[in-house]
Each structure stands twice: as structure tokens, then as C-alpha cells.
XYZ file of C-alpha atoms in Angstrom:
347
model
C 28.652 -49.797 -23.174
C 25.846 -51.383 -23.787
C 24.068 -54.165 -22.286
C 25.133 -56.744 -24.835
C 29.057 -54.875 -25.289
C 29.414 -55.714 -21.712
C 28.729 -59.853 -21.939
C 30.420 -60.498 -24.115
C 33.909 -58.698 -22.396
C 33.130 -60.644 -19.292
C 32.126 -64.181 -21.816
C 36.241 -65.615 -21.650
C 36.280 -64.993 -18.780
C 32.981 -66.648 -17.739
C 33.407 -69.836 -20.084
C 36.816 -69.910 -18.101
C 35.869 -69.898 -14.854
C 32.474 -72.600 -15.079
C 35.898 -74.920 -16.799
C 37.593 -74.705 -13.640
C 35.072 -75.432 -11.961
C 33.603 -78.127 -14.226
C 37.299 -79.646 -13.870
C 37.397 -79.246 -10.621
C 34.092 -80.667 -9.480
C 34.617 -83.810 -12.130
C 37.664 -84.995 -10.192
C 40.947 -85.764 -11.980
C 39.515 -88.492 -14.406
C 37.872 -86.197 -16.518
C 39.572 -83.124 -17.976
C 37.578 -80.375 -19.589
C 41.190 -78.577 -19.827
C 40.746 -78.259 -23.768
C 37.579 -75.977 -23.554
C 39.456 -73.143 -21.926
C 40.371 -72.527 -26.040
C 36.884 -70.919 -25.828
C 38.104 -67.624 -23.483
C 40.888 -66.197 -26.104
C 38.288 -67.049 -29.163
C 35.490 -65.181 -27.059
C 38.068 -62.883 -26.197
C 38.637 -61.264 -30.139
C 35.638 -60.542 -30.786
C 35.151 -57.836 -28.989
C 38.474 -57.097 -27.278
C 41.374 -55.596 -28.206
C 44.617 -57.790 -29.708
C 46.433 -57.028 -25.979
C 43.403 -57.974 -24.240
C 43.313 -61.356 -26.235
C 46.605 -62.236 -25.163
C 45.875 -61.426 -21.449
C 42.820 -63.564 -21.755
C 44.937 -66.152 -23.392
C 47.600 -65.916 -20.629
C 45.355 -67.072 -18.220
C 44.142 -69.546 -19.720
C 47.765 -70.794 -19.580
C 47.114 -69.732 -15.691
C 44.451 -71.318 -14.959
C 45.834 -74.815 -17.064
C 48.547 -75.744 -15.537
C 47.675 -76.087 -11.786
C 44.204 -77.710 -13.295
C 46.423 -79.929 -14.802
C 48.441 -80.888 -12.038
C 45.167 -81.635 -10.256
C 44.914 -83.807 -12.861
C 47.705 -85.392 -12.743
C 48.683 -84.500 -16.433
C 50.980 -81.788 -16.204
C 54.237 -83.331 -17.821
C 51.888 -85.965 -20.273
C 52.083 -85.671 -23.698
C 48.033 -84.646 -23.466
C 48.431 -81.705 -21.101
C 51.667 -80.460 -23.649
C 49.195 -80.728 -26.866
C 46.323 -78.861 -24.317
C 49.075 -76.003 -23.531
C 50.189 -76.038 -27.095
C 46.758 -75.964 -28.498
C 45.579 -72.675 -26.264
C 49.311 -70.960 -27.371
C 47.998 -71.141 -30.999
C 44.506 -70.371 -31.007
C 45.612 -67.144 -28.406
C 47.666 -66.092 -31.707
C 45.319 -67.204 -34.169
C 42.322 -65.233 -32.036
C 44.869 -62.074 -31.719
C 45.178 -62.013 -35.700
C 41.631 -62.350 -36.058
C 40.807 -59.586 -33.638
C 43.704 -57.444 -35.177
C 41.200 -57.648 -39.180
C 38.387 -56.755 -36.960
C 39.434 -53.379 -35.471
C 40.779 -52.577 -39.289
C 37.436 -53.577 -40.329
C 35.560 -51.078 -37.959
C 38.249 -48.329 -38.929
C 37.798 -48.601 -42.194
C 33.482 -48.739 -41.386
C 34.220 -45.757 -38.938
C 36.132 -44.056 -42.358
C 32.834 -44.784 -44.321
C 30.363 -43.531 -42.169
C 33.036 -40.677 -41.473
C 32.399 -39.683 -45.457
C 29.468 -40.230 -46.002
C 28.121 -37.615 -43.067
C 30.591 -35.538 -44.885
C 28.779 -36.058 -48.391
C 25.755 -35.832 -46.581
C 26.804 -32.084 -45.055
C 27.454 -31.101 -48.608
C 24.338 -33.113 -50.786
C 21.642 -32.422 -47.970
C 22.378 -29.279 -46.171
C 20.776 -28.906 -43.039
C 17.083 -26.540 -44.158
C 16.333 -23.294 -42.830
C 14.286 -23.804 -38.888
C 12.497 -19.846 -40.772
C 11.635 -19.013 -43.944
C 10.045 -16.134 -44.670
C 6.890 -16.414 -42.656
C 7.087 -20.463 -42.961
C 8.294 -22.326 -40.034
C 9.965 -25.883 -41.273
C 11.082 -29.409 -40.205
C 12.889 -32.470 -41.168
C 12.961 -36.348 -40.591
C 15.183 -38.164 -43.168
C 16.604 -41.712 -42.181
C 17.969 -43.845 -44.629
C 17.866 -46.868 -44.803
C 21.274 -47.514 -45.887
C 23.363 -50.563 -43.051
C 26.374 -49.072 -43.670
C 25.963 -44.880 -43.970
C 23.113 -42.201 -43.414
C 22.631 -41.072 -46.403
C 20.361 -42.477 -49.486
C 18.358 -41.738 -52.670
C 15.727 -39.204 -50.899
C 16.464 -35.044 -51.195
C 15.288 -32.029 -50.239
C 15.843 -28.881 -50.561
C 13.602 -25.134 -49.298
C 15.132 -22.126 -50.366
C 14.903 -18.555 -50.144
C 14.604 -16.609 -53.641
C 13.722 -13.287 -55.248
C 10.645 -14.822 -56.046
C 9.411 -16.158 -52.660
C 10.434 -19.223 -50.744
C 11.187 -22.566 -52.723
C 10.661 -26.288 -51.671
C 11.848 -29.878 -53.433
C 11.327 -32.794 -52.125
C 12.425 -35.963 -54.099
C 13.073 -39.939 -54.266
C 15.922 -40.827 -56.375
C 14.916 -44.226 -58.459
C 17.382 -46.493 -56.723
C 20.339 -47.143 -53.957
C 23.595 -46.950 -53.382
C 26.465 -44.388 -55.044
C 24.582 -44.405 -58.238
C 21.333 -43.211 -56.538
C 23.207 -40.382 -54.319
C 25.432 -38.795 -57.901
C 21.517 -38.052 -59.432
C 20.652 -36.801 -56.066
C 23.130 -34.296 -56.502
C 22.305 -33.645 -60.114
C 19.195 -32.887 -59.244
C 19.813 -30.362 -55.955
C 22.590 -28.647 -57.898
C 20.426 -27.701 -60.564
C 17.195 -26.934 -58.058
C 19.354 -24.368 -56.027
C 20.765 -22.777 -59.386
C 16.918 -23.057 -61.414
C 15.008 -21.701 -58.004
C 17.432 -18.139 -57.907
C 16.976 -17.292 -61.225
C 13.933 -18.578 -63.145
C 10.624 -16.713 -62.017
C 8.600 -19.550 -63.341
C 8.064 -22.177 -61.265
C 7.760 -25.026 -64.651
C 10.458 -23.179 -66.199
C 13.319 -24.543 -62.857
C 11.204 -27.862 -63.996
C 12.538 -27.221 -67.188
C 16.007 -26.899 -65.716
C 15.960 -29.926 -64.010
C 14.707 -32.186 -66.465
C 17.164 -30.559 -68.878
C 20.477 -31.234 -66.051
C 19.453 -35.155 -65.576
C 19.492 -35.717 -69.517
C 22.366 -34.080 -69.972
C 24.370 -35.721 -67.572
C 22.358 -39.224 -66.961
C 21.010 -39.876 -69.566
C 17.837 -40.712 -69.173
C 19.535 -44.530 -67.920
C 17.779 -42.852 -64.010
C 14.919 -40.822 -63.166
C 13.716 -38.938 -59.806
C 9.374 -38.522 -58.533
C 9.855 -34.871 -57.393
C 7.320 -31.877 -55.339
C 9.249 -28.215 -56.832
C 7.268 -26.140 -54.065
C 6.508 -22.319 -53.914
C 4.557 -20.260 -51.278
C 2.264 -17.563 -52.398
C 0.170 -15.024 -50.510
C -2.464 -17.362 -48.970
C -1.751 -19.867 -51.345
C 1.005 -22.635 -52.641
C 2.235 -24.174 -56.047
C 2.871 -27.461 -56.374
C 4.168 -29.099 -59.738
C 4.215 -32.917 -59.035
C 6.696 -35.425 -61.214
C 5.654 -38.152 -60.344
C 5.452 -37.918 -56.778
C 3.595 -38.956 -53.827
C 0.953 -36.064 -52.830
C 1.777 -33.788 -49.788
C -0.532 -33.406 -47.213
C -2.409 -29.739 -46.572
C -4.056 -29.571 -42.845
C -5.659 -26.978 -42.954
C -5.683 -24.862 -39.435
C -9.579 -25.502 -39.352
C -8.716 -29.491 -39.114
C -9.473 -30.162 -42.226
C -6.724 -32.578 -43.929
C -6.576 -32.234 -48.157
C -4.559 -35.086 -49.909
C -3.359 -32.223 -52.781
C -3.246 -34.213 -55.387
C -2.729 -33.295 -58.792
C -5.429 -33.010 -61.910
C -3.235 -34.819 -64.010
C 0.046 -37.280 -63.463
C 3.239 -36.702 -64.653
C 6.204 -38.152 -65.833
C 9.397 -38.352 -62.868
C 12.158 -36.154 -63.676
C 15.031 -37.542 -66.336
C 12.053 -39.146 -68.313
C 10.940 -36.279 -70.674
C 12.038 -38.519 -73.430
C 8.988 -40.593 -73.371
C 7.222 -37.437 -75.347
C 5.056 -37.001 -72.110
C 4.345 -32.730 -71.964
C 5.672 -31.629 -68.921
C 3.440 -30.928 -65.690
C 1.767 -27.682 -65.289
C 1.886 -26.371 -61.315
C -1.448 -26.304 -58.647
C -2.048 -23.646 -56.570
C -3.998 -25.216 -53.160
C -4.573 -22.669 -50.638
C -2.662 -22.101 -47.742
C -3.041 -19.602 -45.304
C -1.835 -18.831 -41.920
C -2.182 -21.595 -39.307
C -2.193 -24.027 -42.139
C 0.851 -26.990 -42.364
C 2.068 -28.854 -45.517
C 3.703 -32.392 -45.285
C 5.862 -33.391 -47.619
C 7.239 -37.262 -47.905
C 8.998 -39.537 -50.069
C 7.731 -42.801 -50.210
C 9.408 -44.504 -47.595
C 6.783 -43.582 -45.531
C 3.410 -44.340 -46.850
C 5.558 -48.044 -47.810
C 6.827 -48.714 -44.833
C 5.232 -51.884 -43.282
C 4.512 -53.695 -39.778
C 4.561 -56.936 -38.872
C 1.383 -57.925 -40.077
C 2.542 -56.349 -43.576
C 0.452 -53.342 -43.508
C 1.487 -50.304 -45.041
C 1.852 -47.195 -42.558
C -2.090 -44.896 -42.057
C -0.583 -41.825 -42.512
C -3.476 -40.070 -43.291
C -4.379 -41.343 -39.424
C -1.832 -40.172 -38.200
C -1.528 -36.530 -38.934
C -3.289 -35.646 -35.730
C 0.321 -36.356 -34.156
C 1.983 -32.685 -35.611
C -0.989 -30.418 -33.546
C 2.077 -29.459 -31.001
C 3.738 -25.999 -30.632
C 6.863 -26.471 -32.018
C 6.486 -28.820 -35.810
C 10.286 -29.708 -35.376
C 8.329 -31.764 -32.083
C 5.965 -32.581 -34.103
C 7.489 -34.242 -36.893
C 9.551 -36.298 -34.589
C 6.783 -37.657 -32.593
C 5.321 -38.513 -36.126
C 8.565 -40.072 -37.703
C 8.674 -41.376 -33.471
C 5.215 -43.621 -35.014
C 6.806 -44.146 -38.022
C 9.481 -46.425 -36.571
C 6.937 -47.389 -33.849
C 4.850 -49.115 -36.737
C 7.911 -51.031 -38.622
C 8.995 -52.276 -35.563
C 12.856 -52.663 -36.567
C 15.131 -50.665 -39.129
C 13.681 -48.912 -42.235
C 13.503 -51.025 -45.013
C 13.666 -48.054 -47.683
C 14.687 -44.047 -47.755
C 12.379 -41.580 -45.140
C 12.016 -38.171 -45.770
C 9.460 -36.040 -44.129
C 9.356 -31.791 -45.302
C 6.431 -29.930 -42.804
C 6.253 -26.766 -43.328
C 3.796 -24.246 -41.040
C 2.406 -20.694 -42.156
C 2.756 -18.634 -39.642
C 2.312 -14.883 -39.331
C 4.401 -12.722 -36.867
């Protein structure tokens, strides 16, 4: 139980004790007994129905002797105070019941979202061939842990292939789009020998199922001996961290349209090869990372912070970068943010 919850749980008793002390110190001329209704009112905020009822009984137990002390025990004024305490206790118990019901529903929603995430966004393998892989994913959804960013790493007969993408829009529609893209990629990545054809399969799948209503920025990657091929569909270019300390922005020669916009008539992008040897790393990310702002509205300087990825274990390195990102924002992220770190290491 955190400190705020402890404060909320103790607040009803603190308030009732304060009312009793003030009433005694003020003497019989002033009556503060109606303020005892604050006890069950605050109890309904964090306590159970039974606890709220107990607080209401305690309020009545305090009210009777104090009313006798004030000479109001058998007056209509005291009877009205007692009736008010009973009424507010009942209303607070009902409010507590509705709150607990809502909390259970919210817990069920989170369980469903987590189950959907395990199916849709499976954990990436820590090792794939001679690659070591690390993942960081943070959803901006308020009541679920799943959003519109997507990723996948598969080992196929054609080598290790990777996908990272960002769906246009939010909510369940974005999740639906991500599901179609991931399903098409997992199938095409095994079937097709050409990375460009894998991209075409994704485009066809989106056009068939979504009819051009939504689009996805994405990067497809395929690892070769000493190189990596990148097929960029309007996605932020990854950073290649060379073993000698150089940092390269893997920008495409030509800007490609996001997946789902082939109907605009633009030609499909072509794969582009970059050096990727032993000890090199490549960091894929979504725009939620580079568009994260601090209190001064300054964007997160990702290129300046990649030195944090020097840890021996790629996951520890990426976790450190994620912590730095959250520290830069100083609060919850306003957009989904995914990072995929791939390090080449020959056994």
C-alpha cells in the first residue's frame, strides 16, 4: 500500500477525532457534530462497504456522548444529526459499491488488454542467430498496456527479419490495424525470399482488410553477412551505432509512403543496405520516442543519448535509455513509444 492510500484510509478517523476534540474544546455552546458525516463520506473513497459502515457506526458512537455533553441528546437538532449520519453512511456505502464494481471492471479490461498484447505483441527473442535483441515498449493508453506501436523479430530460412511500425490513430482501431500488419508480416517473412515482396504483401493485406482508411509507418529489416537491409515506409530512420563509436542515421535515399497509401500511386520503396558488422548495434524506434517533450517543450535528444547503450547486456542498456526518456518527460508519455535494439555479436 503506497503512502497516498494510507492517508486516504486514515483520513476518516483523523477527521472524526478532530471534530470530537474541537467540539469538546469549544464547549457546549457550539455544536460541530454534523461534521462527523465527513467520516463515512471519506471512507467510501478508498474503503470497502463494510469499512464504510463501521466508520458510520463510529461516527454515531461519537455523536451520542458529545450530544449529551452539549445538552442536545433529546433535541430535534440531535435527532436530525443522527439521521444525517445514517443517511450519508448509506449513500457512501452505495457509492463505495459502485466504485468497487468499476475497479473490478477496470481490472478485467486490463487483463484482457494484457492477454491481447501477449497474442499480438509476443515477446521478442533475446537471441536470433548472431544477434542479441532488446525491447522497450510503453503504451500511452490510460487504462490498458497496449497501443498502436508494433514490432516483431523472426528467424526465417532467409535469415533474421525484423519489423517495427506505428499505426496512425489510437484505440481499438489502431490495435486492429496492428494485428493485420503483424499477421501478414509473420506469414510473408517465412514465405518470401525478397524483402520487397514482403512489403508488398503487407500493403496488399492492409488494402484488402482496411480499404485505405488507415496507414502504418514501418521499417522492414533483414540481416545479412556484414550488412543489414532496410525497407522504410515513411518511418523515422534507425540509428546505427558502429563498434568504433560512430553513430549513423540510416536515412533512405528516397522517402517512401507509409503502408496503406499505395492507392496514391507512389512507387514502393526499395531495400537499402548498410554496413552492420560484429559489435555494431542498430536502434529502431517509433516517433513517440523522438517526439517526447520535457517541461520546456524540448524534444528528447535521442542521438545525443545513445551513449547510454554501451552496457554489456543489450536489455540493460535499453532499460537505461528508457529510464532517461521518462526522466526527460518527467511524467507519463503522451504517445506510445517502442524501441528495438539489435546488437551483432559473433559467438
